[in-house]
Short mmCIF file of C-alpha atoms in Angstrom, two decimals:
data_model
loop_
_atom_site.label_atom_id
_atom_site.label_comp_id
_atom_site.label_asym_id
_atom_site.label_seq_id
_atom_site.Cartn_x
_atom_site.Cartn_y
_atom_site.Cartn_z
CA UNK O 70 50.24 36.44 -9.17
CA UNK O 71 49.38 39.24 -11.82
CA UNK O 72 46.42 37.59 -12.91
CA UNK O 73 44.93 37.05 -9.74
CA UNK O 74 45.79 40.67 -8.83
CA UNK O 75 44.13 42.09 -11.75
CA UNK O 76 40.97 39.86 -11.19
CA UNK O 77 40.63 41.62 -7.86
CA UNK O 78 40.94 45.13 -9.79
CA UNK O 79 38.23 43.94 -11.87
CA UNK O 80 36.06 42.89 -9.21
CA UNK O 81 36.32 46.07 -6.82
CA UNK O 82 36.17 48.23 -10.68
CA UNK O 83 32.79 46.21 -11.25
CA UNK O 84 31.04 45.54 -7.98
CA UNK O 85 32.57 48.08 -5.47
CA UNK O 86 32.38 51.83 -4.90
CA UNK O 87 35.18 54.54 -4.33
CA UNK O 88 34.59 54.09 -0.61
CA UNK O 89 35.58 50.15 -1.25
CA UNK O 90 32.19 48.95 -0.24
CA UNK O 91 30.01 46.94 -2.50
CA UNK O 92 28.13 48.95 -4.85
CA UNK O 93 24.01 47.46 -5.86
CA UNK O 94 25.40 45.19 -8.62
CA UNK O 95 27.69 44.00 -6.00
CA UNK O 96 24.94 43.18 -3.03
CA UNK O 97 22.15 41.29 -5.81
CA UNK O 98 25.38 39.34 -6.52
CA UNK O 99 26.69 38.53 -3.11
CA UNK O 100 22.80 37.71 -1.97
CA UNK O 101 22.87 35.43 -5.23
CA UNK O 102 25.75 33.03 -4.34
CA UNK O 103 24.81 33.38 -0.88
CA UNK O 104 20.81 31.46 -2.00
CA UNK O 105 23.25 28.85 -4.17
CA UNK O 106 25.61 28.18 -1.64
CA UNK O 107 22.40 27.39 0.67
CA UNK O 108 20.31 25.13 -2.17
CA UNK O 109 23.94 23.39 -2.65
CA UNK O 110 24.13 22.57 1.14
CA UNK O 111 20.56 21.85 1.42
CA UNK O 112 20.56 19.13 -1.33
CA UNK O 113 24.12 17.70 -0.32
CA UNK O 114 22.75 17.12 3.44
CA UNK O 115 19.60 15.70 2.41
CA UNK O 116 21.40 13.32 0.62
CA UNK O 117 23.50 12.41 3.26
CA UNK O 118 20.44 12.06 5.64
CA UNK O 119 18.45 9.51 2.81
CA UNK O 120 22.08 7.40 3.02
CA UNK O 121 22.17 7.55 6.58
CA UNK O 122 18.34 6.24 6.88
CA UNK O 123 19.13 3.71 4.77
CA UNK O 124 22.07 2.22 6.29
CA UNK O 125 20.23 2.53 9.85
CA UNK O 126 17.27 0.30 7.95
CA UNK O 127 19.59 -2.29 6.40
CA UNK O 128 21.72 -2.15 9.98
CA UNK O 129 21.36 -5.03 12.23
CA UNK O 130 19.69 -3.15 14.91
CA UNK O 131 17.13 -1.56 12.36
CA UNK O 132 14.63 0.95 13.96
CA UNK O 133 10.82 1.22 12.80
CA UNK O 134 10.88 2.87 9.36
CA UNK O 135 7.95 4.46 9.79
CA UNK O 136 9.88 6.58 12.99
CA UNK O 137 12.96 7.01 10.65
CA UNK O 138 11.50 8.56 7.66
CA UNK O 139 9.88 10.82 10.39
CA UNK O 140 12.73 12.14 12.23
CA UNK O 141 14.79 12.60 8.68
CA UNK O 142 11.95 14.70 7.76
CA UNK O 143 12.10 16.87 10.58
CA UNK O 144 15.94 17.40 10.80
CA UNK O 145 15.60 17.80 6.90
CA UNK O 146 13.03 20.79 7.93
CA UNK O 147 15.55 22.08 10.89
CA UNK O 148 18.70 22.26 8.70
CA UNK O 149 16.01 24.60 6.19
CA UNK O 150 14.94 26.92 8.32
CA UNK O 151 18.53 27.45 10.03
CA UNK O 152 20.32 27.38 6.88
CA UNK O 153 17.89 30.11 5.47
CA UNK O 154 17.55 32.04 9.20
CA UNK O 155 21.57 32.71 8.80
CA UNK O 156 21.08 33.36 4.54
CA UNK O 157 18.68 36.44 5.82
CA UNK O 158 21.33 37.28 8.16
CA UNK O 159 24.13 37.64 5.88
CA UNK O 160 21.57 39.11 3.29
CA UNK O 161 20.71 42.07 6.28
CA UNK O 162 24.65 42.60 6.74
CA UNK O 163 25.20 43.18 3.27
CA UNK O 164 22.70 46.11 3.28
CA UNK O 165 24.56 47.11 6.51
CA UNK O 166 21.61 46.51 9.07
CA UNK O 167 23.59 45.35 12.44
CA UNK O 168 22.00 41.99 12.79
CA UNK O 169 24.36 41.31 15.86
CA UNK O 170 22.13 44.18 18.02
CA UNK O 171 18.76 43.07 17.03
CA UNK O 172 19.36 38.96 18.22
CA UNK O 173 21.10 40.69 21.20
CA UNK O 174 18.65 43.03 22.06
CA UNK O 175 15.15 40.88 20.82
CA UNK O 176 16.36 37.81 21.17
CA UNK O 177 14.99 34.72 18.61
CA UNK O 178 11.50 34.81 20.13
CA UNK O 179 11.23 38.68 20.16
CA UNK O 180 12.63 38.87 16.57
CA UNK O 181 9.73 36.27 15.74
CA UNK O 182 6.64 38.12 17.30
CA UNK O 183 8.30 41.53 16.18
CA UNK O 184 7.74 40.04 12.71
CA UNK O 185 4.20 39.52 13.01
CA UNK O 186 5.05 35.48 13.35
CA UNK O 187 3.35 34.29 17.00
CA UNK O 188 1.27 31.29 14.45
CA UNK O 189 5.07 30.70 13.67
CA UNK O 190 5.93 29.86 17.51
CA UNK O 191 2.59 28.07 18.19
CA UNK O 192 3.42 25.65 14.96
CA UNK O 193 6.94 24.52 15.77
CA UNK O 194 6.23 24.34 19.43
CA UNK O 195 2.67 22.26 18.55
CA UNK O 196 5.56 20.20 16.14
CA UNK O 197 7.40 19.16 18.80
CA UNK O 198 4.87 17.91 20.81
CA UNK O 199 3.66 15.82 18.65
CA UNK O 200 7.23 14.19 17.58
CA UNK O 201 7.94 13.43 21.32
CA UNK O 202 4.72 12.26 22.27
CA UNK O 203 4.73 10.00 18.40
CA UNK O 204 1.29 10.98 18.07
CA UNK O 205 1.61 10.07 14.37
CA UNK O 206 4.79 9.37 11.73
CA UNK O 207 5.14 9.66 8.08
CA UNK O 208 2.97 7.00 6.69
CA UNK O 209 1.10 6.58 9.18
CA UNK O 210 -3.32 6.95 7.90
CA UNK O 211 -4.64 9.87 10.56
CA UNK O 212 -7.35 11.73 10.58
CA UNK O 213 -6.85 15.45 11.20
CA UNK O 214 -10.07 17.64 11.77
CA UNK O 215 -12.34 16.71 8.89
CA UNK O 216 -8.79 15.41 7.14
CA UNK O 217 -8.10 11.70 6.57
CA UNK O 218 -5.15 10.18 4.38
CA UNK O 219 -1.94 9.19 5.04
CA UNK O 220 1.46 11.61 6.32
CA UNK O 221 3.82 12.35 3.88
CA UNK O 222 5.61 14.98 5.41
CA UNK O 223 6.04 15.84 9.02
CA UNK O 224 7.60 19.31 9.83
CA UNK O 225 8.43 21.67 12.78
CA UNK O 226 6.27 24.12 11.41
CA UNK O 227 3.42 22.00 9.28
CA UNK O 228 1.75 18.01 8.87
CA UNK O 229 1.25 16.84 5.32
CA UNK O 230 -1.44 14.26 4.43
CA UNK O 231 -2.00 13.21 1.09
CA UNK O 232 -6.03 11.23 0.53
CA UNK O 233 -6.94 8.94 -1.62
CA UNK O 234 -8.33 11.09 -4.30
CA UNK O 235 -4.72 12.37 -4.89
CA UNK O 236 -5.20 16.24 -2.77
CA UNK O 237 -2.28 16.93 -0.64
CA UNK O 238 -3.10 18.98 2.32
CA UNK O 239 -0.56 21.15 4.10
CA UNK O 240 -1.65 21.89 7.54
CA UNK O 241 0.22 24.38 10.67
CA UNK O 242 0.79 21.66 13.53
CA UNK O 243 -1.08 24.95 15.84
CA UNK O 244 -3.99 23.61 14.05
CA UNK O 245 -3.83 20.25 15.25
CA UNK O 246 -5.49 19.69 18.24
CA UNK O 247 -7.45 16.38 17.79
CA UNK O 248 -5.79 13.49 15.93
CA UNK O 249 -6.88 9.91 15.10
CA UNK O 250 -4.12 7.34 13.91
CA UNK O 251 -6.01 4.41 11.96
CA UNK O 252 -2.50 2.52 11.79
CA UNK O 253 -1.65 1.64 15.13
CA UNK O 254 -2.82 -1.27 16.04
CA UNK O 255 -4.52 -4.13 14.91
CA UNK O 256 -7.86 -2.36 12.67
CA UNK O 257 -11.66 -3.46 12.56
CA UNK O 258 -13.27 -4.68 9.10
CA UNK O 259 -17.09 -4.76 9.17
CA UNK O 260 -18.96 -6.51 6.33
CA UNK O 261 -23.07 -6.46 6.22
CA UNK O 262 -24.41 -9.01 4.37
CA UNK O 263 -28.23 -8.61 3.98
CA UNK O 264 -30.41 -11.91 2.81
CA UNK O 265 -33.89 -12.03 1.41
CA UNK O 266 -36.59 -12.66 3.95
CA UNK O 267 -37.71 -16.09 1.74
CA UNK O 268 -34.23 -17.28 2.41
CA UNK O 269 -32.79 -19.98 5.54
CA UNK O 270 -30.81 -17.64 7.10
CA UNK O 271 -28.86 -20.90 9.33
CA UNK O 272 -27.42 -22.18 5.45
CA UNK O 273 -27.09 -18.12 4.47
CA UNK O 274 -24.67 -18.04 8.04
CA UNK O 275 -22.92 -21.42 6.95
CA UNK O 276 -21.93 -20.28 3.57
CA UNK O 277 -20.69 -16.89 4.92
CA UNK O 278 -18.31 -18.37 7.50
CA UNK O 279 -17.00 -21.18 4.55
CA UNK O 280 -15.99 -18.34 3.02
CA UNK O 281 -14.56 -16.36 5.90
CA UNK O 282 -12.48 -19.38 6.26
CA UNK O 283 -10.97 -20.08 2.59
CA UNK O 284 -10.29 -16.62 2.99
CA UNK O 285 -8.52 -16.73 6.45
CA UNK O 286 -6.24 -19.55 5.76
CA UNK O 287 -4.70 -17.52 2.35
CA UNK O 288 -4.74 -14.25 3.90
CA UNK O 289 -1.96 -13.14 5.78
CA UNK O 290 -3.02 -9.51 6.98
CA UNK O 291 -5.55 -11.00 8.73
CA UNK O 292 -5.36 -11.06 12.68
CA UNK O 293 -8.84 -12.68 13.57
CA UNK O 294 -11.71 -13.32 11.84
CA UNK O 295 -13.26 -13.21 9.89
CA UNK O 296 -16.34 -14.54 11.87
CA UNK O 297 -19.96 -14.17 11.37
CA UNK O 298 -21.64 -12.26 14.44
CA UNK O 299 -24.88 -13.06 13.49
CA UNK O 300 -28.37 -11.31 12.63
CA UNK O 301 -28.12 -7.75 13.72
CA UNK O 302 -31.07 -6.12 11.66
CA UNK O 303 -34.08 -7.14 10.78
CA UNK O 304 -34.63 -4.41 7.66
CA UNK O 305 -37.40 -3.47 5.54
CA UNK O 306 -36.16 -5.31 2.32
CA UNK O 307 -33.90 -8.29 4.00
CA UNK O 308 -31.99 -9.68 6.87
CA UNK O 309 -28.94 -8.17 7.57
CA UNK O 310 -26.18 -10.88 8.55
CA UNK O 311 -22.56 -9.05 9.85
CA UNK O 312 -19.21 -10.34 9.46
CA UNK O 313 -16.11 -8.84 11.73
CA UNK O 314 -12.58 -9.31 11.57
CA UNK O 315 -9.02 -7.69 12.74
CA UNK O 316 -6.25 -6.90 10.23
CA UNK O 317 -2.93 -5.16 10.07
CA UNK O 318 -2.95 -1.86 9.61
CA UNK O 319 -4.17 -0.55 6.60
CA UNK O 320 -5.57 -4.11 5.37
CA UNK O 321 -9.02 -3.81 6.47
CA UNK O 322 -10.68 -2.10 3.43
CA UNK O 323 -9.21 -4.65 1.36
CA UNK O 324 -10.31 -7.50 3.27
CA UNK O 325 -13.54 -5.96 3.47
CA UNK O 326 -13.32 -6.16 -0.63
CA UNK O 327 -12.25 -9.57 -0.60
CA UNK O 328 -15.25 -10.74 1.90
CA UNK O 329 -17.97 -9.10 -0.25
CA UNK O 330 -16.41 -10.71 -3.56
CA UNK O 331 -16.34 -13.88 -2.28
CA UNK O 332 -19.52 -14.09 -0.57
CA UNK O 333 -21.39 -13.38 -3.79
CA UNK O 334 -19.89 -15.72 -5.60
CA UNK O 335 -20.72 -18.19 -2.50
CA UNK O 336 -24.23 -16.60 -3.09
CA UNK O 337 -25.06 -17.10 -6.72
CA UNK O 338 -23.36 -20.71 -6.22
CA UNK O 339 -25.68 -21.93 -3.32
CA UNK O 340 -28.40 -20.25 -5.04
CA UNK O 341 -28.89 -17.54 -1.88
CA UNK O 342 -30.58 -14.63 -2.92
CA UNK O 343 -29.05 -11.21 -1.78
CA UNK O 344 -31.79 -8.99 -0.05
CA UNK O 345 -32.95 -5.87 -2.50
CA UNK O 346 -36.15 -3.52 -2.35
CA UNK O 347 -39.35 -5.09 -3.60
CA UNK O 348 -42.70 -2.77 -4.80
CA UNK O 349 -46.19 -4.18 -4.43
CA UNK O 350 -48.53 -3.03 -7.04
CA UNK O 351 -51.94 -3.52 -6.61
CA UNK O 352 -54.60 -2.89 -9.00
CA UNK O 353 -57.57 -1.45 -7.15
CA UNK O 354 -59.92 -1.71 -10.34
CA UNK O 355 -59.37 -5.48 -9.98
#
């Protein structure tokens, strides 16, 4: 009883005035443990979230990943903002600004534009929209502007897409206005083949769809196809054969890979020479 007693003397001696309110040493400290106590909360709920994800995919009546890892994102990003909206709050009271009077009097959307933040209000309400109308979820390969790679991070507030060079880009959901999602839905792969002029293009058409079916029957992204078209360019240095085909998402590029391989190895076996630009010299002194 004496010791606690005498730790409360030492705290008022050390971090409280003669008027028994907190001195500066006293407020930097309080706004300290008040940042720790919200990075503590923040990390224990996220963790909780990642279990409860996990059990919800391993449940019996599992729900599209994709849709999950989405909506813990967002409520990750809600718990943030709240958790640090009321750590600003306490942080104001401790300097002794009545935060009660300005919510009452400006309300949350007042106190936001008062602050200079109307971007703020067109981003979360742009966030929304997209999350009910699942325009896109995390992992998901969009296109966003001049922006293509896939969604990492979905927010109230901001979209990130990471591309395949490695660049993350952050961007305000009031920026998106146009969208294209490349992974719903079965997706296109387009292969041009183009054959020497010398060349018979009804064995060059053969070979390609041997291969397209070897490939077909030990590929199991693909959804149909592959198939030869046909001729569908008559170009200066060849003739240009097309191959088409409909894979999962995000299995067309590879497939596309995969054709081209094969074909040339098709090619150099059966002797079919792949169309490349040819130069006629002539020697006018001649």
């Amino acid at each position: 009883m004496y010791i606690y007693r005498d730790l409360v003397h030492l705290f008022n001696s050390f971090f409280r005035n003669n008027s028994g309110e907190l001195n500066l040493v006293g407020k930097v400290l309080s706004i300290f443990i008040v940042f720790i106590v919200i990075k503590v909360l923040l990390r224990v709920l996220n963790v909780l979230i990642n279990k409860a994800v996990k059990r919800r995919k391993n449940s019996k009546f599992a729900v599209d990943s994709r849709k999950l890892n989405t909506g813990a994102a967002v409520l990750k990003n809600v718990i943030k903002y709240i958790l640090y909206f009321i750590g600003i709050m306490i942080v104001l009271d401790i300097f002794g600004v009545n935060t009660t009077s300005i919510i009452a009097t400006a309300g949350i959307g007042g106190l936001a534009i008062s602050f200079g933040a109307q971007s703020l209000v067109k981003d979360i309400i742009t966030g929304f929209f997209i999350l009910f109308e699942d325009q896109f979820s995390v992992g998901d390969y969009v296109k966003i502007a001049d922006l293509e790679g896939v969604v990492e991070e979905m927010g109230i507030r901001v979209t990130k897409i990471r591309d395949f060079t490695g660049e993350l880009h952050i961007i305000p959901n009031g920026n998106i206005s146009l969208v294209t999602n490349k992974s719903r839905g079965p997706m296109s792969s387009y292969v041009d083949v183009r054959i020497a002029y010398e060349e018979d293009t009804d064995r060059a058409i053969k070979v390609i769809q041997e291969v397209c079916d070897r490939i077909k029957s030990s590929n199991d992204s693909i959804l149909e196809g592959p198939s030869v078209l046909g001729i569908t360019d008559l170009g200066d240095s060849g003739i240009n054969i097309k191959v088409i085909a409909k894979t999962k998402p995000m299995e067309q590029w590879a497939l596309e890979r995969q054709i081209r391989k094969e074909i040339k190895k098709a090619f150099d076996e059966e002797k079919i020479q792949i169309a490349y630009p040819k130069f006629i010299i002539q020697d006018k002194k001649a």
